[in-house]
CSV table of C-alpha atoms and ligand atoms in Angstrom, one decimal:
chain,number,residue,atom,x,y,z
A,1,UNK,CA,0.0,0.0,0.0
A,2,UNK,CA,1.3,3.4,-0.8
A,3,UNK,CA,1.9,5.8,2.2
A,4,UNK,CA,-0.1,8.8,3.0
A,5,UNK,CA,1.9,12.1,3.3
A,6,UNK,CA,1.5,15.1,6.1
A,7,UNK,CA,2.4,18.2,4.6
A,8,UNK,CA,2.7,20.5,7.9
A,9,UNK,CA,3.0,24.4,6.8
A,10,UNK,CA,0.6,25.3,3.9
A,11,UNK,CA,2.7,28.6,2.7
A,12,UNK,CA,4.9,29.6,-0.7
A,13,UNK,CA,7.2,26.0,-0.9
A,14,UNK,CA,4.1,24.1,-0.7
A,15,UNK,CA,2.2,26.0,-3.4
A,16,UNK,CA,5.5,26.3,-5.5
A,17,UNK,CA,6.8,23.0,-5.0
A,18,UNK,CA,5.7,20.4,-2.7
A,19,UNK,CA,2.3,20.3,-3.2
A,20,UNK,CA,2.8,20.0,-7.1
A,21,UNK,CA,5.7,17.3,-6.4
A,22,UNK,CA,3.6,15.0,-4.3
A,23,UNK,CA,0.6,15.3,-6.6
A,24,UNK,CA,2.7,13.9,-9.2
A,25,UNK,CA,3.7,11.0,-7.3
A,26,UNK,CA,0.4,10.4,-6.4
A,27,UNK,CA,-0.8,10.9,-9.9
A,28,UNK,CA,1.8,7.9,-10.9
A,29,UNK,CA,0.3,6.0,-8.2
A,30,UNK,CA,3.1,6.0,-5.5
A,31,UNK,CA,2.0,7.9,-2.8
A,32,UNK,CA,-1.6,7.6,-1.1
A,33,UNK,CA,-3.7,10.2,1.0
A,34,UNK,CA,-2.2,13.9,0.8
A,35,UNK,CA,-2.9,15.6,4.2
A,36,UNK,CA,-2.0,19.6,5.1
A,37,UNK,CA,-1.9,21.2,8.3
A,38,UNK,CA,-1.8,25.2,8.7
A,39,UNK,CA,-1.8,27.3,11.5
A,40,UNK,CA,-4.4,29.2,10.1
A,41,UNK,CA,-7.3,27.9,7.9
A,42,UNK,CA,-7.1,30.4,5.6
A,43,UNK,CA,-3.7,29.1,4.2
A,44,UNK,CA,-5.6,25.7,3.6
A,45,UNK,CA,-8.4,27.6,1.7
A,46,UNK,CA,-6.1,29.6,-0.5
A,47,UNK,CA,-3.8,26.2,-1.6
A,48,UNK,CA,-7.5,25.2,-2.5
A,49,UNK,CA,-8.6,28.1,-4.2
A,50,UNK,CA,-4.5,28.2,-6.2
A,51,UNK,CA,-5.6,28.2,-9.8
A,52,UNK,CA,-2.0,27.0,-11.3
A,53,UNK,CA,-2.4,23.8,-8.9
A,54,UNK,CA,-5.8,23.0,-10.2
A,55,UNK,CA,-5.1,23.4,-13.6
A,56,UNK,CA,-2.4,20.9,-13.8
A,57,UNK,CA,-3.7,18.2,-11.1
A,58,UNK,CA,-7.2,18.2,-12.2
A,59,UNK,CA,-9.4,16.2,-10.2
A,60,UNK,CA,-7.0,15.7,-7.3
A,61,UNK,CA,-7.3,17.1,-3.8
A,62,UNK,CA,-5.8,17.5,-0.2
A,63,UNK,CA,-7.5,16.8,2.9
A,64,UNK,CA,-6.9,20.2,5.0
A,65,UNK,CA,-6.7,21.1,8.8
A,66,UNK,CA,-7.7,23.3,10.1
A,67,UNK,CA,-11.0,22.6,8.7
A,68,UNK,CA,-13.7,25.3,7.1
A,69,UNK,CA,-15.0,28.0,10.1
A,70,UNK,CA,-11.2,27.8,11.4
A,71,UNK,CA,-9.9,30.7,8.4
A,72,UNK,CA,-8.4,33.0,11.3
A,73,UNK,CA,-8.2,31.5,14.7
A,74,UNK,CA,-4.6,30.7,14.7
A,75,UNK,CA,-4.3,26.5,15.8
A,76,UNK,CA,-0.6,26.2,16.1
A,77,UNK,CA,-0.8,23.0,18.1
A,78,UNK,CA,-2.9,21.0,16.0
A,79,UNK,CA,-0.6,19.3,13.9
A,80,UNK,CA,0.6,17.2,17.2
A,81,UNK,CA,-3.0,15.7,17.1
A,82,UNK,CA,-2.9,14.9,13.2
A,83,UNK,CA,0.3,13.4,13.5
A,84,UNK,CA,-0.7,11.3,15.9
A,85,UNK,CA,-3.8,10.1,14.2
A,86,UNK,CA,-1.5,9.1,11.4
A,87,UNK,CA,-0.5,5.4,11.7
A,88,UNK,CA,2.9,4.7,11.9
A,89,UNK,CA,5.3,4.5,8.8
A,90,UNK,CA,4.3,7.5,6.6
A,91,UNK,CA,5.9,10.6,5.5
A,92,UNK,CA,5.9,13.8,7.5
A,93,UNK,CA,6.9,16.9,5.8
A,94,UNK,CA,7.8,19.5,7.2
A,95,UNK,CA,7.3,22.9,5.8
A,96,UNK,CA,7.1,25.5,8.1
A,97,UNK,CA,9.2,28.4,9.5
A,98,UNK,CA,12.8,27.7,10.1
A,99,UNK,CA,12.2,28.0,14.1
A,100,UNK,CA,9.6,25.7,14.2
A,101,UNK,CA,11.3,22.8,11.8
A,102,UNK,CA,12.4,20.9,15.2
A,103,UNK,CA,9.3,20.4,16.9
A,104,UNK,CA,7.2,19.1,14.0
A,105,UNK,CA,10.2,16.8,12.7
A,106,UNK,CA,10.8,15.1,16.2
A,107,UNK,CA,7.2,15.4,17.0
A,108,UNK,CA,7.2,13.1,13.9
A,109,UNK,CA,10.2,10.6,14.5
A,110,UNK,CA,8.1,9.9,18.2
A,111,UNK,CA,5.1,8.9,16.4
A,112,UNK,CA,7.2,6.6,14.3
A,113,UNK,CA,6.9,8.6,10.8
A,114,UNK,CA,9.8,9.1,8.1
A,115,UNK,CA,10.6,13.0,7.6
A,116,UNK,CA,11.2,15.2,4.6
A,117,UNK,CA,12.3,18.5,5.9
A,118,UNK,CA,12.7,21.6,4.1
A,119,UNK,CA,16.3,23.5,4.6
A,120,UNK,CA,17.3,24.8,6.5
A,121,UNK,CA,16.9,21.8,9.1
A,122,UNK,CA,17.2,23.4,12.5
A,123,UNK,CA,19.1,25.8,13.6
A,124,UNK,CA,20.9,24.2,16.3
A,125,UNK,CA,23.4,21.2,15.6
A,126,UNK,CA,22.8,19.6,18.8
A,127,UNK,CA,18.8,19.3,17.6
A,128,UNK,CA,20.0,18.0,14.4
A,129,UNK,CA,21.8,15.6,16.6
A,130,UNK,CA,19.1,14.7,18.8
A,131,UNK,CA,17.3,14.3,15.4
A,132,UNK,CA,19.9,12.0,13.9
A,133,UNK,CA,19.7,9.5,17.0
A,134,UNK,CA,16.2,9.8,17.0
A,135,UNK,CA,15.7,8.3,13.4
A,136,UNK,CA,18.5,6.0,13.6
A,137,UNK,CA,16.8,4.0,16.8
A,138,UNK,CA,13.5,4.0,15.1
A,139,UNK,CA,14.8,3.6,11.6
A,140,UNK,CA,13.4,6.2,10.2
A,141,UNK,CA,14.1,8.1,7.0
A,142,UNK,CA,15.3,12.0,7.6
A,143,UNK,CA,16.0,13.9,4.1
A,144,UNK,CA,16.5,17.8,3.9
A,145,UNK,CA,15.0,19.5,0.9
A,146,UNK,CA,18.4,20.9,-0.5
A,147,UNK,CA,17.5,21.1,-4.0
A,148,UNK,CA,20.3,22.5,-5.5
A,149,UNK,CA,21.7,19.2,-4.9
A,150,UNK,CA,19.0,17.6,-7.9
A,151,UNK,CA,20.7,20.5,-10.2
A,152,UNK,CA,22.1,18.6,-13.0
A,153,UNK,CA,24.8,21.4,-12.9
A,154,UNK,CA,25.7,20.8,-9.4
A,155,UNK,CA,25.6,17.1,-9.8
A,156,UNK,CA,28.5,17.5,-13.0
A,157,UNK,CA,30.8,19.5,-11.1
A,158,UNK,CA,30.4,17.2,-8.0
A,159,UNK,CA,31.7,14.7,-10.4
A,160,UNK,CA,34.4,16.9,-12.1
A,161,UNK,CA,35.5,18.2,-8.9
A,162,UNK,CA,35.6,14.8,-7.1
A,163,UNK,CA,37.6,13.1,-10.1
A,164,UNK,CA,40.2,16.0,-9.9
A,165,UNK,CA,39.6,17.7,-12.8
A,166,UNK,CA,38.8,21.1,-11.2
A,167,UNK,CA,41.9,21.1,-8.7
A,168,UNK,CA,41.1,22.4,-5.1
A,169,UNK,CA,39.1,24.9,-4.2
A,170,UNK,CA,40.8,28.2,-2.7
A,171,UNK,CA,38.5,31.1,-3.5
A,172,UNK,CA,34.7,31.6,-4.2
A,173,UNK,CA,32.1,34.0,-4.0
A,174,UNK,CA,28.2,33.5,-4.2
A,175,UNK,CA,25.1,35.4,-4.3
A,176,UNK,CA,21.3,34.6,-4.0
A,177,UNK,CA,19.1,37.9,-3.6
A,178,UNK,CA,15.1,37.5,-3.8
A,179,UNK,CA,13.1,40.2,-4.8
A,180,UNK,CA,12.3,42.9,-2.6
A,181,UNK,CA,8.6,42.2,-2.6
A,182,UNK,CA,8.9,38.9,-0.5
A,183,UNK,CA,9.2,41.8,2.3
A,184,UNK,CA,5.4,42.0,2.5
A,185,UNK,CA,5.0,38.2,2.2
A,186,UNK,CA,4.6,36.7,5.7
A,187,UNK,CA,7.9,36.0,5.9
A,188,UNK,CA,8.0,39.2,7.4
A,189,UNK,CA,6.4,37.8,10.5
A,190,UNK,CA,8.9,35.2,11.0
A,191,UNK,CA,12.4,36.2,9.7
A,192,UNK,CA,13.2,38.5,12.2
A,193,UNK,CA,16.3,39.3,14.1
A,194,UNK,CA,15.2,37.1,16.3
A,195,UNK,CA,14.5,34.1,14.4
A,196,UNK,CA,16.5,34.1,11.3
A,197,UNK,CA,18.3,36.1,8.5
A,198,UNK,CA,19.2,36.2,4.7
A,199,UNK,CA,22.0,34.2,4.9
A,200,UNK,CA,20.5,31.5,7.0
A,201,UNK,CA,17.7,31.8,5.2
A,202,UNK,CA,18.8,31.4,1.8
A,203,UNK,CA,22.6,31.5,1.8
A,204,UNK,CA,22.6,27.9,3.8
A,205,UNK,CA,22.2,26.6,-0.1
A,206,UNK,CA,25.4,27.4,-1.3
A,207,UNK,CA,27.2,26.6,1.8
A,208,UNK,CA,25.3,23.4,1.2
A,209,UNK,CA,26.3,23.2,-2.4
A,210,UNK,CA,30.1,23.8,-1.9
A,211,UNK,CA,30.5,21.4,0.9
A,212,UNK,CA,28.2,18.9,-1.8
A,213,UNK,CA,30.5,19.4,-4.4
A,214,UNK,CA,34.0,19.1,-2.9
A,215,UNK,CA,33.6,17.4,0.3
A,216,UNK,CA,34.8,20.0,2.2
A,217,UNK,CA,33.9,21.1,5.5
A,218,UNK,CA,33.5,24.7,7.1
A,219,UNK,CA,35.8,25.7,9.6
A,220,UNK,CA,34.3,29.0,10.8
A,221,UNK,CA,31.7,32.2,10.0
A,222,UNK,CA,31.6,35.7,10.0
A,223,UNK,CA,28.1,37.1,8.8
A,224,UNK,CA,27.9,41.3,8.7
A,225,UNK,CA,24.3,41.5,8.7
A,226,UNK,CA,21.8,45.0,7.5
A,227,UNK,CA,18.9,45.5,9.9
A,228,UNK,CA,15.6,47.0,8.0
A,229,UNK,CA,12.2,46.8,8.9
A,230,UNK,CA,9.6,45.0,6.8
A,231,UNK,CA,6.7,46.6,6.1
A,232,UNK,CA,4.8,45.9,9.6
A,233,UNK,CA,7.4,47.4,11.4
A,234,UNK,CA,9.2,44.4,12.4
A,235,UNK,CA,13.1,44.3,11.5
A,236,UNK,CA,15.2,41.6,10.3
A,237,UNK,CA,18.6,41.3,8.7
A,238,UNK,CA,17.9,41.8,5.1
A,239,UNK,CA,21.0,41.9,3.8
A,240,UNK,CA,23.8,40.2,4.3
A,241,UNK,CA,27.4,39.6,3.9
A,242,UNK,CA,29.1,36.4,5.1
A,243,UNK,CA,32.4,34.7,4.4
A,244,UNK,CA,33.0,31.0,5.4
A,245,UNK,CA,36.2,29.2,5.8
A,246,UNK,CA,36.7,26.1,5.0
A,247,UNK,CA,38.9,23.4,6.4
A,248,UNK,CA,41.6,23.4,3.8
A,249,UNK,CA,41.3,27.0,4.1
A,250,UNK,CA,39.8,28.1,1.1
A,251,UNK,CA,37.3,31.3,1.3
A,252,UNK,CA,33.6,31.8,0.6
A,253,UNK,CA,32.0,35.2,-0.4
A,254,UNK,CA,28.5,34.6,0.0
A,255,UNK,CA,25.9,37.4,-0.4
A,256,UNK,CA,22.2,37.2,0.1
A,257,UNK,CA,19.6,39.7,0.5
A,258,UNK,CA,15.3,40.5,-0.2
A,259,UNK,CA,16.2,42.9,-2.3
A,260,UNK,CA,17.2,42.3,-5.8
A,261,UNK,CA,14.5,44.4,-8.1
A,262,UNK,CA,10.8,43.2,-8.5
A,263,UNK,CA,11.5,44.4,-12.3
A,264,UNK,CA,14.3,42.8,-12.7
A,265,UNK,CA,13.8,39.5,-15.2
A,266,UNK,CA,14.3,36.6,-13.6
A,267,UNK,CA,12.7,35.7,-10.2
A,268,UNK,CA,16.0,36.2,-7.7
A,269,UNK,CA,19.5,36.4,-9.0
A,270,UNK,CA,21.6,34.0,-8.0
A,271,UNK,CA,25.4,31.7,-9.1
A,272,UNK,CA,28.5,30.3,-7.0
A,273,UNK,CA,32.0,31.4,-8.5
A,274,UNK,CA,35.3,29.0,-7.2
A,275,UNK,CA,38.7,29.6,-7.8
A,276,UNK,CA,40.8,26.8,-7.9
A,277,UNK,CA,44.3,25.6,-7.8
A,278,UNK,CA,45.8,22.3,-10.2
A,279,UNK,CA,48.9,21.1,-9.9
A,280,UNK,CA,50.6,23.9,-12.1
A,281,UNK,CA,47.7,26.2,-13.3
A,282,UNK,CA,44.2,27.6,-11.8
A,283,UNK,CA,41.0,25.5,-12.4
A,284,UNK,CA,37.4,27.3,-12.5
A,285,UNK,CA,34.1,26.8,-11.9
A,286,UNK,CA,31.8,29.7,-12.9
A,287,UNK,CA,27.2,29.1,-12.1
A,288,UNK,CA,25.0,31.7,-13.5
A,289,UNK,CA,21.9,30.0,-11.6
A,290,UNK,CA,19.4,32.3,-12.2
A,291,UNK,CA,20.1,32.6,-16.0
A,292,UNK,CA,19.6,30.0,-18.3
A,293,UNK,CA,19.8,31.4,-21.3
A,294,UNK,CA,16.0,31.9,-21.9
A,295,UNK,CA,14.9,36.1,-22.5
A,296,UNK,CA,10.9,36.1,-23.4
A,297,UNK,CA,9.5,39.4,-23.9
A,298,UNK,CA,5.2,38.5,-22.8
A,299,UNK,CA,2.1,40.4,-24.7
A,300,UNK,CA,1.3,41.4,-21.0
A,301,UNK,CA,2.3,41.2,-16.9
A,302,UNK,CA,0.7,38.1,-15.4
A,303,UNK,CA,-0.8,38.4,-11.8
A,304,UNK,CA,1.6,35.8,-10.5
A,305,UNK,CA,3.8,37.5,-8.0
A,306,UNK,CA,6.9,39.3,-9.1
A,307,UNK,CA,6.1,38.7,-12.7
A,308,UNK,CA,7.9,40.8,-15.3
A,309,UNK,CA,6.6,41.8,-18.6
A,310,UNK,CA,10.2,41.0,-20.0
A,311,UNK,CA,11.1,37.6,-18.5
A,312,UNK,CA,14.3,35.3,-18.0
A,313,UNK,CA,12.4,31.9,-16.4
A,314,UNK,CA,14.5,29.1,-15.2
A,315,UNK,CA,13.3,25.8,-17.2
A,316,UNK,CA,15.7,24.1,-14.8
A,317,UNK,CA,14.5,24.5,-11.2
A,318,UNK,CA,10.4,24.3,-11.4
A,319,UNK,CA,8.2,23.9,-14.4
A,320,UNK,CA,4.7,22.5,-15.5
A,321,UNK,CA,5.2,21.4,-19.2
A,322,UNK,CA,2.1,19.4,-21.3
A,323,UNK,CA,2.9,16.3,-21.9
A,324,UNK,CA,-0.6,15.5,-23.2
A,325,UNK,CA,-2.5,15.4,-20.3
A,326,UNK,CA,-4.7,15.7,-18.2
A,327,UNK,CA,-3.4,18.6,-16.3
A,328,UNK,CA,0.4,19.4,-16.2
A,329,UNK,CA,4.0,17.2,-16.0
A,330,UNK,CA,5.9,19.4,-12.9
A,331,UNK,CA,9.8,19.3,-14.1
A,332,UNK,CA,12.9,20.6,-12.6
A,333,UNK,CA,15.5,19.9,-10.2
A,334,UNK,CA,12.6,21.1,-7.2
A,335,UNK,CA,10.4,17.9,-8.4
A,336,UNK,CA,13.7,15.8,-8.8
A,337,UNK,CA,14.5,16.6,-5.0
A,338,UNK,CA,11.0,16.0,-3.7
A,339,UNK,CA,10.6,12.9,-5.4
A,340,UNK,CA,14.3,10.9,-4.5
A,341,UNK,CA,13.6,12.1,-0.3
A,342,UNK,CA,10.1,10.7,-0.8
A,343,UNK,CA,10.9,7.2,-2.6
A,344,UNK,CA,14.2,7.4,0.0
A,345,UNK,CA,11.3,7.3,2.5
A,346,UNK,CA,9.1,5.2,0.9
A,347,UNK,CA,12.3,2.5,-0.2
A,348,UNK,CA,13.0,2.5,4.0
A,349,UNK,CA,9.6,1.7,4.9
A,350,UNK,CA,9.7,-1.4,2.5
A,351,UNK,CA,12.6,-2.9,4.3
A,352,UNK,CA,10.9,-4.1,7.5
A,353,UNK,CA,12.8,-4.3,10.8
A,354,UNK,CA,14.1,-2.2,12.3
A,355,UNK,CA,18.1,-3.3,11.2
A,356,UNK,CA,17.2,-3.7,8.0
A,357,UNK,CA,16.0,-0.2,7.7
A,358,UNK,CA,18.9,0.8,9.3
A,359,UNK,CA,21.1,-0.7,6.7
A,360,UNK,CA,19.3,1.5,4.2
A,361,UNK,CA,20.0,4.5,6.2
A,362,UNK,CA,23.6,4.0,6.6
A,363,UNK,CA,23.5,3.8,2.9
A,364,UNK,CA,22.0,7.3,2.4
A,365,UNK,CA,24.8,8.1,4.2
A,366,UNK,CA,27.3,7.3,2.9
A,367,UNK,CA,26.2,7.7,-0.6
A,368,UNK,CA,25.6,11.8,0.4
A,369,UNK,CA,23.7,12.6,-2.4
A,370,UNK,CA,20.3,13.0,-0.5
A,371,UNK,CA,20.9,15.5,2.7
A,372,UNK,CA,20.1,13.7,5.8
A,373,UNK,CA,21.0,15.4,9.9
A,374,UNK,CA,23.8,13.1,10.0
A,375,UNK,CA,25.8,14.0,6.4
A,376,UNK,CA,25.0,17.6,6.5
A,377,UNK,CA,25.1,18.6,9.9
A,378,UNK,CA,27.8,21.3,9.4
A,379,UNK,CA,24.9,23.1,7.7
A,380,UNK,CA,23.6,23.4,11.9
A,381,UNK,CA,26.9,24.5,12.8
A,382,UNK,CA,27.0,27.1,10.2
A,383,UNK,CA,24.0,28.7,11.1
A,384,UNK,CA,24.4,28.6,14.9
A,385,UNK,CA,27.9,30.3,13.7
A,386,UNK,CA,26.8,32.6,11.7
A,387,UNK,CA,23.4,33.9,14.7
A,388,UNK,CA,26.1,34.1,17.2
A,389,UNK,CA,28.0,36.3,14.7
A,390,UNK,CA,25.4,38.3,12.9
A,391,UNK,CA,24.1,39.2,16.2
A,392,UNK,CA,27.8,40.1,17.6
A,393,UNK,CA,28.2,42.8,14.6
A,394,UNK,CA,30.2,40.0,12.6
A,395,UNK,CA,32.9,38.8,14.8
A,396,UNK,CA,34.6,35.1,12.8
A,397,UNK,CA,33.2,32.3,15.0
A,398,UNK,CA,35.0,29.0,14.9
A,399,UNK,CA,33.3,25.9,13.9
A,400,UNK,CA,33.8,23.7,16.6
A,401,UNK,CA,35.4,20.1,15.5
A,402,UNK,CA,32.9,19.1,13.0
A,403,UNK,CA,32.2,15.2,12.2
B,501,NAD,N1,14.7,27.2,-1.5
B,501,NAD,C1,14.1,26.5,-0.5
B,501,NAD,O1,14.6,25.4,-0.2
B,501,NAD,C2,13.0,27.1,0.3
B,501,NAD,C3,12.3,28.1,-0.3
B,501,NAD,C4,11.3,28.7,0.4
B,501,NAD,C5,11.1,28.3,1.7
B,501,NAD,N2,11.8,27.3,2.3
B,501,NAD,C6,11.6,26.9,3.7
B,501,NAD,O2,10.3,26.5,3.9
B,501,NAD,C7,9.8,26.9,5.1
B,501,NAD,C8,8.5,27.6,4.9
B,501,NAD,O3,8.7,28.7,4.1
B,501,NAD,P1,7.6,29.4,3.2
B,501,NAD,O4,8.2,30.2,2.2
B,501,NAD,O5,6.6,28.4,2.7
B,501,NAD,O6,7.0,30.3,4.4
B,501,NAD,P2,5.5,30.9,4.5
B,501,NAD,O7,5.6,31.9,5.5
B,501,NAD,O8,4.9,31.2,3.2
B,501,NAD,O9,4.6,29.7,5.1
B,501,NAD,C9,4.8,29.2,6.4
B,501,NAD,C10,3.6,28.2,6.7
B,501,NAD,O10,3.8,27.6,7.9
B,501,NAD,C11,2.6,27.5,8.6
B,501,NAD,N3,2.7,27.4,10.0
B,501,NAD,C12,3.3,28.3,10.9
B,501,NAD,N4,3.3,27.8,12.1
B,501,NAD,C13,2.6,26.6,12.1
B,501,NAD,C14,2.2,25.6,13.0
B,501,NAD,N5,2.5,25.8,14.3
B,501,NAD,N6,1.5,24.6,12.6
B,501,NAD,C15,1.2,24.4,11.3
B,501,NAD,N7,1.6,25.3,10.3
B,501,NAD,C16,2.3,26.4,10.7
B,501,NAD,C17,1.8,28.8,8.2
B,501,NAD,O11,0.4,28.6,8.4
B,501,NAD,C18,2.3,28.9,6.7
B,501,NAD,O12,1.3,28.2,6.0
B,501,NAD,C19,10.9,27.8,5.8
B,501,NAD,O13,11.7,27.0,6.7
B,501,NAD,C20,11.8,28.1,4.6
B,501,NAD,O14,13.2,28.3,5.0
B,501,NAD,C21,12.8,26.7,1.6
C-alpha cells in the first residue's frame, strides 16, 4: 500500500513545489492520501482556491486542517493531534518556518513517521543531533530538501571536482538575492532578528552546495548583517554579507539579500563562482543560476507575483510542461529533489525491521547525495555560527570540531 503524506505548513514552498511534487507522485500511483496542516485555515483555503495547482492536477485534492470555520483563529498546536492520528510509517513533511522545523520533525520521529524536511533543518546542531539519534533507533528516513543538490549542474561539477579535474578549491564568491517584494510576504512575521536572517535563510544553499560538491567542510563564519524593517514594522537582517572558511582554508563570499529588483527578469539572482588551484595552473568553476539562457518578452504582466513583462524563467528548477494530459507534467531539479527524499522514505519503509532499515539509512549516508542530519550537519553548525556572529556585529566564529 502506498503511504499517505503530512504536509505540515501550507505557505509559498508548498504551493511552488511540494504540493505540485507530491501530486505527481500520487498521480503515478506511489503515494496515497495527501494531508495539510496550517496554523491558520485560511492558508488551507487559499492552496484550494491556487488556480496553477488545479489546472495541472485536475481532479486531485488534499484533505486540509484546520478545517472550514477555522480561516483566522490561529491553531498552532494541532498538527501534534494529526500526526498522531496518522498510523505509523508514513511521511511527515515538514514545511514550516525555520524555528519551528524541530518540533514538528521530532514530533514526527516519536510517532514513528519518516521525515522530509525543508532547509534549512534546524538551527541548532545539537537538535540535528538529537534528530539523527532519534531516526536511527526508530529507523526512520530524515531527508533535507536541499535542492540544489538535484541540479544537474551541481551534480556535474560534484563529479568533475571529485575526479580532480577542477583542482582544489581556494576562493569563491556566491550570491542569491530574492526580490524585494517577498518583504510584505509573511515572511516578514517570522524572519526576524530574532528568528533568522538572509543568509540563514537562503545563503545555507550554497554553503550546502560547496561542501556537496567538494567534500569539504566549514571551519568557521563571520556574517555582517543590515537590519531593516519590513513593512509591519518588524526588523530583520535583510541583507547580508558572510564569508565562510573552510577546512583546507579556502574562502567563501556569499551574499544574500530580499532585495534584488521586483522588475528585474528573472525571479532572484543567483550563481557560486570558485577559484581553484591544479597542480601547475588555476582551475574554475563559474554558475550563472538564475540565468539559463532563456529572455521572453510576454504580450502582458501576469498576476503571479513578481512577474515581469520582460522575463528570463528558469526551465531548470520548477516547471509545468504538457505532456498531453490531463493537467500538467511538474519538471525541474525542485520535483527531482521532492521525489528521491520521498521514494528514500518510501524504499526504508519497505525494508521491514528495524536493522534492515537501518542498513538503508547508513547507505544514504554514505552515498551523500540526499541530505540527511547526519551527512550535513555542518549546515547546523554554520547557522548557529553565523546567529552568534550576525548578532555580535560579525565577529569570525570558529566551527567547533565538526564530524
Ligand atoms: N529554496 C528553498 O529550499 C526554500 C524556499 C522557500 C522556503 N523554504 C523553507 O520552507 C519553510 C517555509 O517557508 P515558506 O516560504 O513556505 O513560508 P511561509 O511563511 O509562506 O509559510 C509558512 C507556513 O507555515 C505555517 N505554520 C506556521 N506555524 C505553524 C504551526 N504551528 N503549525 C502548522 N503550520 C504552521 C503557516 O500557516 C504557513 O502556511 C521555511 O523553513 C523556509 O526556509 C525553503
Amino acid at each position: 500500500m502506498q503511504p499517505e503524506v503530512l504536509v505540515v505548513g501550507a505557505g509559498m514552498i508548498v504551493h511552488d513545489q511540494l504540493l505540485p511534487s507530491l501530486y505527481h507522485m500520487q498521480r503515478q500511483g506511489r503515494i496515497g492520501t495527501i494531508s495539510i496542516c496550517a496554523q491558520h485555515g485560511r492558508s488551507i483555503e487559499t492552496l484550494r482556491a491556487a488556480s496553477g495547482l488545479a489546472e495541472a492536477f485536475p481532479g486531485q485534492s488534499f484533505r486540509g486542517y484546520p478545517g472550514a470555520g477555522h480561516a483566522d483563529q490561529p491553531q498552532p498546536e494541532l498538527f501534534r493531534e494529526i500526526i498522531a492520528h496518522l498510523a505509523p510509517g508514513n511521511i511527515v513533511v515538514a514545511a514550516v518556518p525555520d524555528q519551528l522545523h524541530f518540533d514538528v520533525i521530532i514530533t514526527a520521529l516519536q510517532a514513528g513517521q519518516h521525515v522530509c524536511a525543508v532547509k534549512p533543518l534546524v538551527l541548532r546542531h545539537a537538535q540535528a543531533m538529537q534528530i539523527a539519534e532519534e531516526a536511527w533507533r526508530r529507523g526512520l528516513a530524515v531527508g533535507v530538501e536541499y535542492h540544489k543538490r538535484f541540479d544537474d549542474r551541481s551534480l556535474l561539477a560534484r563529479r568533475k571536482y571529485r575526479e580532480g579535474l577542477l583542482g582544489e578549491f581556494r576562493l569563491g564568491t556566491a550570491c542569491l538575492l530574492e526580490k524585494w517584494y517577498y518583504r510584505g510576504s509573511n515572511f516578514q512575521n517570522w524572519m526576524t532578528c530574532d528568528n533568522s536572517d538572509a543568509f540563514t535563510y537562503i545563503g545555507c544553499h550554497y554553503v550546502d552546495l560547496v561542501h556537496f560538491i567538494t567534500g569539504l567542510l566549514p571551519a568557521a563564519v563571520s556574517v555582517y548583517g543590515i537590519a531593516e524593517p519590513f513593512p509591519n514594522g518588524r526588523e530583520g537582517y535583510l541583507w547580508t554579507d558572510a564569508r565562510v572558511i573552510w577546512n583546507n582554508g579556502a574562502c567563501l563570499n556569499v551574499q544574500n539579500a530580499l532585495g534584488f529588483p521586483d522588475a528585474a527578469p528573472g525571479t532572484n539572482t543567483q550563481g557560486l563562482v570558485m577559484y581553484c588551484k591544479g597542480a601547475t595552473d588555476g582551475a574554475l568553476l563559474s554558475h550563472s543560476d538564475q540565468y539559463r539562457g532563456l529572455k521572453y518578452c510576454y504580450t502582458r504582466q501576469s498576476d503571479a507575483p513578481g512577474a515581469t513583462v520582460y522575463a528570463e524563467p528558469s526551465p531548470d528548477y520548477f516547471q509545468y510542461v504538457d505532456l498531453g494530459g490531463p493537467g500538467l507534467v511538474p519538471v525541474g531539479y525542485g520535483y527531482r529533489s521532492v521525489e528521491y527524499i520521498v521514494q528514500a522514505c518510501i524504499r526504508v519503509a519497505a525494508a521491514g525491521e528495524p536493522a534492515a532499515r537501518q542498513r538503508i539509512l547508513r547507505e544514504l549516508d554514505d552515498v551523500g547525495l540526499m541530505a540527511t542530519p547526519r551527512n550535513s550537519s555542518y549546515n547546523e553548525r554554520v547557522i548557529e555560527a553565523a546567529r552568534e556572529s550576525i548578532l555580535a556585529g560579525g565577529k569570525t566564529v570558529e566551527i567547533r570540531a565538526a564530524e
